[in-house]
Amino acid sequence: MDPISLGLRIIQFTAPTAFAALGETIGQKTGVLNIGLEGTMLVSAYAAVVVSGATGSAWLGLAAAVGLGLLLTMIQAYFTVVLASDQVVAGTAVNLFGLGLTSTLFDLGVAEGREYSGVAGFEKIGGVIDPVLVLLPILGFGVYWLLFRMEIGLAMRAAGEYPPAAESAGFSVIRLRLWGQAFCGAFAGLAGAYLTLGISQSFAQNMTAGRGFIAIALVTFGRWRPGWVLAASALIGFLEWLQFAVQGKSALPIQLFLALPYVVALFVLVLVGKGTQQPQNLGVPFRRKG
């Protein structure tokens, strides 16, 4: 494999986790910890395959995935942001819902003879790179610009650090956090769609395989800076590519390579997390006084 093809393949494996981690970065900067990424990505991945298979259009599949990811996350946000429910409990419920729903629908679809493989993928630009991959650096820069170069980004960061400051400046912390979750849900939907339409053109039960949780860890690894989050995602993408590259070519057990992304993410999280300063009010529900 030539260097360009190798690089593009690694970026392909990087993209799902990177998209989810970028959205989670925005959400966490506003003070909301979305544990439900895994379930949201899984539901979105399923929707992308079903819609793409039914219509023959990967773009309609992508739109369905993003829309469903947004809807599911905003339902979750109603409980965590508006009703100030426990964010970990709500996110765990979404994960269980996503796994249960997609597993049930998958089994029903198989019983009915529905095909979950060979669906339409994205047509590559110049026969080399698919257009969704082009979005990755653009969205990475966009997230950076939003959070660190725009007034609304300053307000969003204030909502995660010291909510009364955002309120005193005339911003609604509830609204800012809802916007943060809207971005988070849309990005999670994009991540799920690319996992199925961009990489495998198929769906399998629990195919996210912990990528949502890894994305959450990468936000801490990247210290809530979009550039570093993308760099951390690239490391995980390389390790995921390595799993496939060594299959049948190494004397070492394949399980060792399958576990590598999770082991590395855990190790780096423990190592980096010691000196990392998270948003001060991350995970703390906001209740407006009076």
PDB file of C-alpha atoms in Angstrom, residues 19 51 62 69 132 176 187 195 197 200 202 224 255 282-284:
ATOM      1  CA  PHE A  19     -16.408  13.368  14.813  1.00  0.00           C
ATOM      2  CA  VAL A  51     -32.134   4.617   4.747  1.00  0.00           C
ATOM      3  CA  LEU A  62     -26.207  10.475   6.356  1.00  0.00           C
ATOM      4  CA  GLY A  69     -28.597  11.598  16.466  1.00  0.00           C
ATOM      5  CA  VAL A 132     -17.108  13.276   4.338  1.00  0.00           C
ATOM      6  CA  LEU A 176     -26.216  27.537  25.730  1.00  0.00           C
ATOM      7  CA  PHE A 187     -21.676  15.093  15.375  1.00  0.00           C
ATOM      8  CA  LEU A 195     -18.825   4.105  10.581  1.00  0.00           C
ATOM      9  CA  LEU A 197     -21.395   4.155   5.117  1.00  0.00           C
ATOM     10  CA  SER A 200     -17.938  -0.949   6.135  1.00  0.00           C
ATOM     11  CA  SER A 202     -22.828  -2.602   6.402  1.00  0.00           C
ATOM     12  CA  TRP A 224     -10.708  20.136  25.531  1.00  0.00           C
ATOM     13  CA  GLN A 255      -7.242 -10.208  20.522  1.00  0.00           C
ATOM     14  CA  LEU A 282     -18.692  19.834  34.011  1.00  0.00           C
ATOM     15  CA  GLY A 283     -21.450  17.410  34.941  1.00  0.00           C
ATOM     16  CA  VAL A 284     -23.034  19.841  37.406  1.00  0.00           C
TER      17      VAL A 284
END
